[in-house]
Coordinates of C-alpha atoms in Angstrom, one line a residue:
Chain I
Q1 CA -18.3 7.4 4.0
K2 CA -15.5 5.6 2.1
E3 CA -12.0 6.2 3.4
V4 CA -10.8 7.1 -0.2
E5 CA -13.1 9.0 -2.5
Q6 CA -12.4 9.3 -6.3
D7 CA -14.5 10.7 -9.1
P8 CA -15.2 7.8 -11.4
G9 CA -15.5 10.0 -14.4
P10 CA -15.3 9.2 -17.3
L11 CA -13.0 11.9 -18.3
S12 CA -12.5 12.6 -22.0
V13 CA -9.8 14.9 -23.3
P14 CA -8.0 15.6 -26.6
E15 CA -4.5 14.5 -27.2
G16 CA -2.0 16.8 -25.8
A17 CA -4.2 18.1 -23.0
I18 CA -3.0 18.2 -19.4
V19 CA -5.1 15.9 -17.3
S20 CA -5.7 16.3 -13.5
L21 CA -6.9 13.2 -11.5
N22 CA -7.7 13.6 -7.8
C23 CA -8.5 11.7 -4.6
T24 CA -9.5 12.7 -1.1
Y25 CA -9.2 10.6 2.0
S26 CA -10.3 10.7 5.6
N27 CA -7.7 8.6 7.4
S28 CA -4.9 10.9 8.6
A29 CA -2.7 7.9 9.3
F30 CA -2.1 7.3 5.6
Q31 CA 1.6 7.9 4.8
Y32 CA 2.1 6.2 1.5
F33 CA 0.2 7.3 -1.6
M34 CA 0.2 5.5 -5.0
W35 CA -1.2 5.8 -8.4
Y36 CA -2.0 2.8 -10.4
R37 CA -3.0 2.6 -14.1
Q38 CA -5.3 -0.2 -15.2
Y39 CA -6.0 -1.0 -18.8
S40 CA -9.1 -2.8 -19.7
R41 CA -9.1 -6.5 -18.7
K42 CA -5.7 -6.2 -17.0
G43 CA -4.5 -5.9 -13.5
P44 CA -3.4 -2.5 -12.0
E45 CA 0.2 -1.5 -12.6
L46 CA 2.0 0.9 -10.4
L47 CA 2.6 4.4 -12.0
M48 CA 3.7 6.7 -9.2
Y49 CA 4.5 6.4 -5.5
T50 CA 4.9 9.1 -2.9
Y51 CA 5.8 9.0 0.7
S52 CA 4.2 11.7 3.0
S53 CA 3.7 15.2 1.5
G54 CA 5.2 16.8 -1.5
N55 CA 5.6 16.4 -5.3
K56 CA 7.1 13.7 -7.4
E57 CA 7.8 13.9 -11.1
D58 CA 8.4 11.1 -13.6
G59 CA 8.5 12.1 -17.3
R60 CA 5.1 13.3 -18.2
F61 CA 3.4 12.3 -14.8
T62 CA 3.5 14.4 -11.6
A63 CA 2.1 13.2 -8.3
Q64 CA 1.2 15.7 -5.6
V65 CA 0.2 15.0 -1.9
D66 CA -1.3 17.6 0.4
K67 CA -1.7 15.8 3.7
S68 CA -3.1 18.9 5.4
S69 CA -6.1 18.8 3.1
K70 CA -6.1 15.0 2.7
Y71 CA -5.9 15.5 -1.0
I72 CA -3.7 13.8 -3.7
S73 CA -3.4 14.5 -7.4
L74 CA -1.9 13.1 -10.5
F75 CA -1.2 15.3 -13.4
I76 CA -0.4 13.9 -16.9
R77 CA 1.2 16.4 -19.4
D78 CA 0.9 16.0 -23.2
S79 CA -1.7 13.2 -22.8
Q80 CA -1.6 10.4 -25.4
P81 CA -4.2 8.1 -26.6
S82 CA -2.2 5.3 -25.0
D83 CA -2.9 7.0 -21.7
S84 CA -6.5 5.9 -22.0
A85 CA -7.1 3.7 -18.9
T86 CA -8.6 3.7 -15.5
Y87 CA -6.5 5.5 -13.0
L88 CA -6.7 4.2 -9.3
C89 CA -5.3 6.1 -6.3
A90 CA -4.3 3.8 -3.4
M91 CA -2.8 4.5 -0.1
S92 CA -1.7 2.8 3.2
A93 CA -0.8 3.8 6.7
G94 CA 2.4 1.8 6.6
G95 CA 3.6 -1.2 8.7
Y96 CA 2.6 -3.3 5.8
N97 CA 1.0 -2.9 2.5
K98 CA -2.7 -3.2 3.0
L99 CA -3.6 -0.8 0.2
I100 CA -6.9 1.1 0.3
F101 CA -8.0 2.0 -3.3
G102 CA -10.2 4.6 -4.7
A103 CA -12.9 3.6 -7.2
G104 CA -10.8 4.7 -10.1
T105 CA -11.3 7.3 -12.7
R106 CA -11.7 6.4 -16.4
L107 CA -9.7 8.5 -18.8
A108 CA -10.2 8.6 -22.6
V109 CA -7.6 10.6 -24.6
H110 CA -9.0 11.0 -28.1
P111 CA -6.7 11.9 -31.2
Chain P
G1 CA 10.5 -12.6 -16.1
A2 CA 7.2 -14.1 -15.4
G3 CA 4.6 -12.1 -13.6
V4 CA 1.9 -13.1 -11.2
S5 CA -0.3 -15.8 -12.5
Q6 CA -3.7 -16.7 -11.4
S7 CA -5.8 -19.7 -12.3
P8 CA -8.5 -20.3 -13.5
R9 CA -8.9 -17.1 -15.4
Y10 CA -12.7 -17.6 -15.5
K11 CA -14.9 -19.7 -13.2
V12 CA -18.6 -20.1 -13.3
T13 CA -20.1 -22.1 -10.4
K14 CA -23.5 -22.7 -9.0
R15 CA -24.7 -21.2 -5.7
G16 CA -23.7 -23.4 -2.9
Q17 CA -20.5 -24.9 -4.4
D18 CA -17.1 -24.4 -3.1
V19 CA -14.4 -22.8 -5.3
A20 CA -10.6 -22.6 -5.0
L21 CA -8.6 -19.9 -6.7
R22 CA -5.0 -20.2 -7.1
C23 CA -2.2 -17.6 -7.2
D24 CA 1.3 -18.1 -8.3
P25 CA 3.4 -15.0 -7.2
I26 CA 6.6 -13.8 -8.8
S27 CA 9.6 -16.1 -7.9
G28 CA 11.2 -14.8 -4.7
H29 CA 8.5 -12.5 -3.6
V30 CA 7.9 -12.8 0.1
S31 CA 4.6 -11.0 0.4
L32 CA 1.3 -12.0 -1.2
Y33 CA -2.0 -10.2 -1.2
W34 CA -5.5 -11.1 -2.1
Y35 CA -8.0 -8.4 -3.2
R36 CA -11.5 -8.5 -4.6
Q37 CA -12.5 -6.0 -7.4
A38 CA -16.2 -5.4 -8.2
L39 CA -17.0 -4.0 -11.6
G40 CA -16.3 -0.2 -11.7
Q41 CA -14.5 -0.2 -8.3
G42 CA -11.0 -0.3 -7.0
P43 CA -9.5 -3.5 -5.5
E44 CA -10.7 -4.2 -2.0
F45 CA -8.1 -5.8 0.4
L46 CA -9.0 -9.4 1.5
T47 CA -5.9 -10.8 3.2
Y48 CA -2.1 -10.8 3.2
F49 CA 0.8 -13.4 3.8
N50 CA 4.4 -12.9 4.7
Y51 CA 6.1 -16.2 3.6
E52 CA 3.6 -18.8 4.7
A53 CA 2.2 -16.8 7.7
Q54 CA -1.2 -15.0 7.2
Q55 CA -0.6 -11.7 8.7
D56 CA -3.9 -10.0 8.2
K57 CA -7.3 -11.5 7.3
S58 CA -9.4 -8.5 8.4
G59 CA -10.7 -8.0 4.9
L60 CA -12.2 -11.5 4.4
P61 CA -16.0 -10.9 4.3
N62 CA -17.1 -13.9 6.5
D63 CA -16.0 -17.3 7.6
R64 CA -16.8 -18.7 4.2
F65 CA -13.6 -17.2 2.9
S66 CA -10.3 -18.6 3.7
A67 CA -6.8 -18.5 2.3
E68 CA -3.6 -20.4 2.7
R69 CA 0.0 -20.3 1.5
P70 CA 1.5 -23.4 3.1
E71 CA 5.0 -23.3 1.5
G72 CA 5.3 -19.6 1.1
S73 CA 4.8 -19.6 -2.4
I74 CA 1.5 -20.5 -4.2
S75 CA -1.6 -19.4 -2.5
T76 CA -5.2 -20.6 -2.6
L77 CA -8.2 -18.5 -1.7
T78 CA -11.1 -20.8 -1.0
I79 CA -14.8 -19.7 -1.0
Q80 CA -17.2 -22.2 0.6
R81 CA -20.9 -22.4 -0.2
T82 CA -20.7 -19.6 -2.8
E83 CA -23.4 -17.0 -3.1
Q84 CA -24.3 -14.7 -5.9
R85 CA -22.8 -11.8 -4.1
D86 CA -19.4 -13.5 -4.2
S87 CA -19.3 -12.8 -8.0
A88 CA -16.3 -10.4 -8.6
M89 CA -12.8 -10.3 -9.9
Y90 CA -10.5 -11.8 -7.5
R91 CA -6.9 -10.5 -7.8
C92 CA -3.7 -11.6 -6.3
A93 CA -0.5 -9.4 -5.9
S94 CA 2.9 -10.1 -4.6
S95 CA 5.8 -7.9 -3.5
L96 CA 9.4 -8.5 -2.9
E97 CA 9.0 -8.0 0.9
T98 CA 6.7 -6.2 3.2
Q99 CA 8.2 -2.8 3.6
R100 CA 11.6 -1.3 2.8
I101 CA 11.3 2.5 2.6
G102 CA 14.4 4.6 2.3
V103 CA 14.7 8.1 3.3
S104 CA 13.6 9.1 -0.2
G105 CA 10.5 6.9 0.0
S106 CA 11.7 4.3 -2.5
I107 CA 9.2 1.8 -3.7
G108 CA 10.8 -1.2 -2.1
Y109 CA 7.5 -2.8 -1.7
E110 CA 5.7 -2.4 -5.0
Q111 CA 2.9 -4.7 -5.4
Y112 CA 2.6 -6.5 -8.7
F113 CA -0.8 -7.6 -9.6
G114 CA -2.0 -10.7 -11.5
P115 CA -4.6 -10.9 -14.3
G116 CA -7.3 -12.0 -11.8
T117 CA -9.9 -14.6 -11.7
R118 CA -13.4 -13.7 -12.9
L119 CA -15.8 -15.6 -10.6
T120 CA -19.4 -15.8 -11.5
V121 CA -21.9 -17.5 -9.1
T122 CA -25.1 -18.4 -10.8

């Protein structure tokens, strides 16, 4: 079993929809949780970052962490075609930045 | 400013040959990481440096893989006696420092990824 599980999709939604992306994990030592966006043929870029449990909002994006359930989510409101990309969750136990990534979920937002 | 750069962008090599992949981090970034990303998968941690010191090489698959960062800036990932299973995208990332987390969980250590080197072993 992988430390981080993420549904690879693909997920196809109409423009304006609310998108929910999720990851589960098994290592209770994880303290830092990140969401990266990766466009085709590009490197991952950091979208959201959360320390420990709770919610964090940044514009149309909201990240949630539920450590009791070992479950993290990324919500995208008013999705746009430019949001079409692969979304990767990543996490670390701290100490340094050895990130453990999920497999990524491919999202397609169609006009 | 300039981001993380990697060279070559594409490398095709024959099985059994050695390859060297180069990473040039963002200027002033202390920490440098190597990841391997298979198609349809997330990046997999290989190794990590703080300045010139290799802090963790637990992700290197076997002793054919090695990395160095002799002057604390540019890093080279070397794969000896390449095998077909080594074919993947190799990504480098750098961060300003190892960890600096404030009480609000600020992203003091965001990793910036390079474009990667696509390695194909035939």
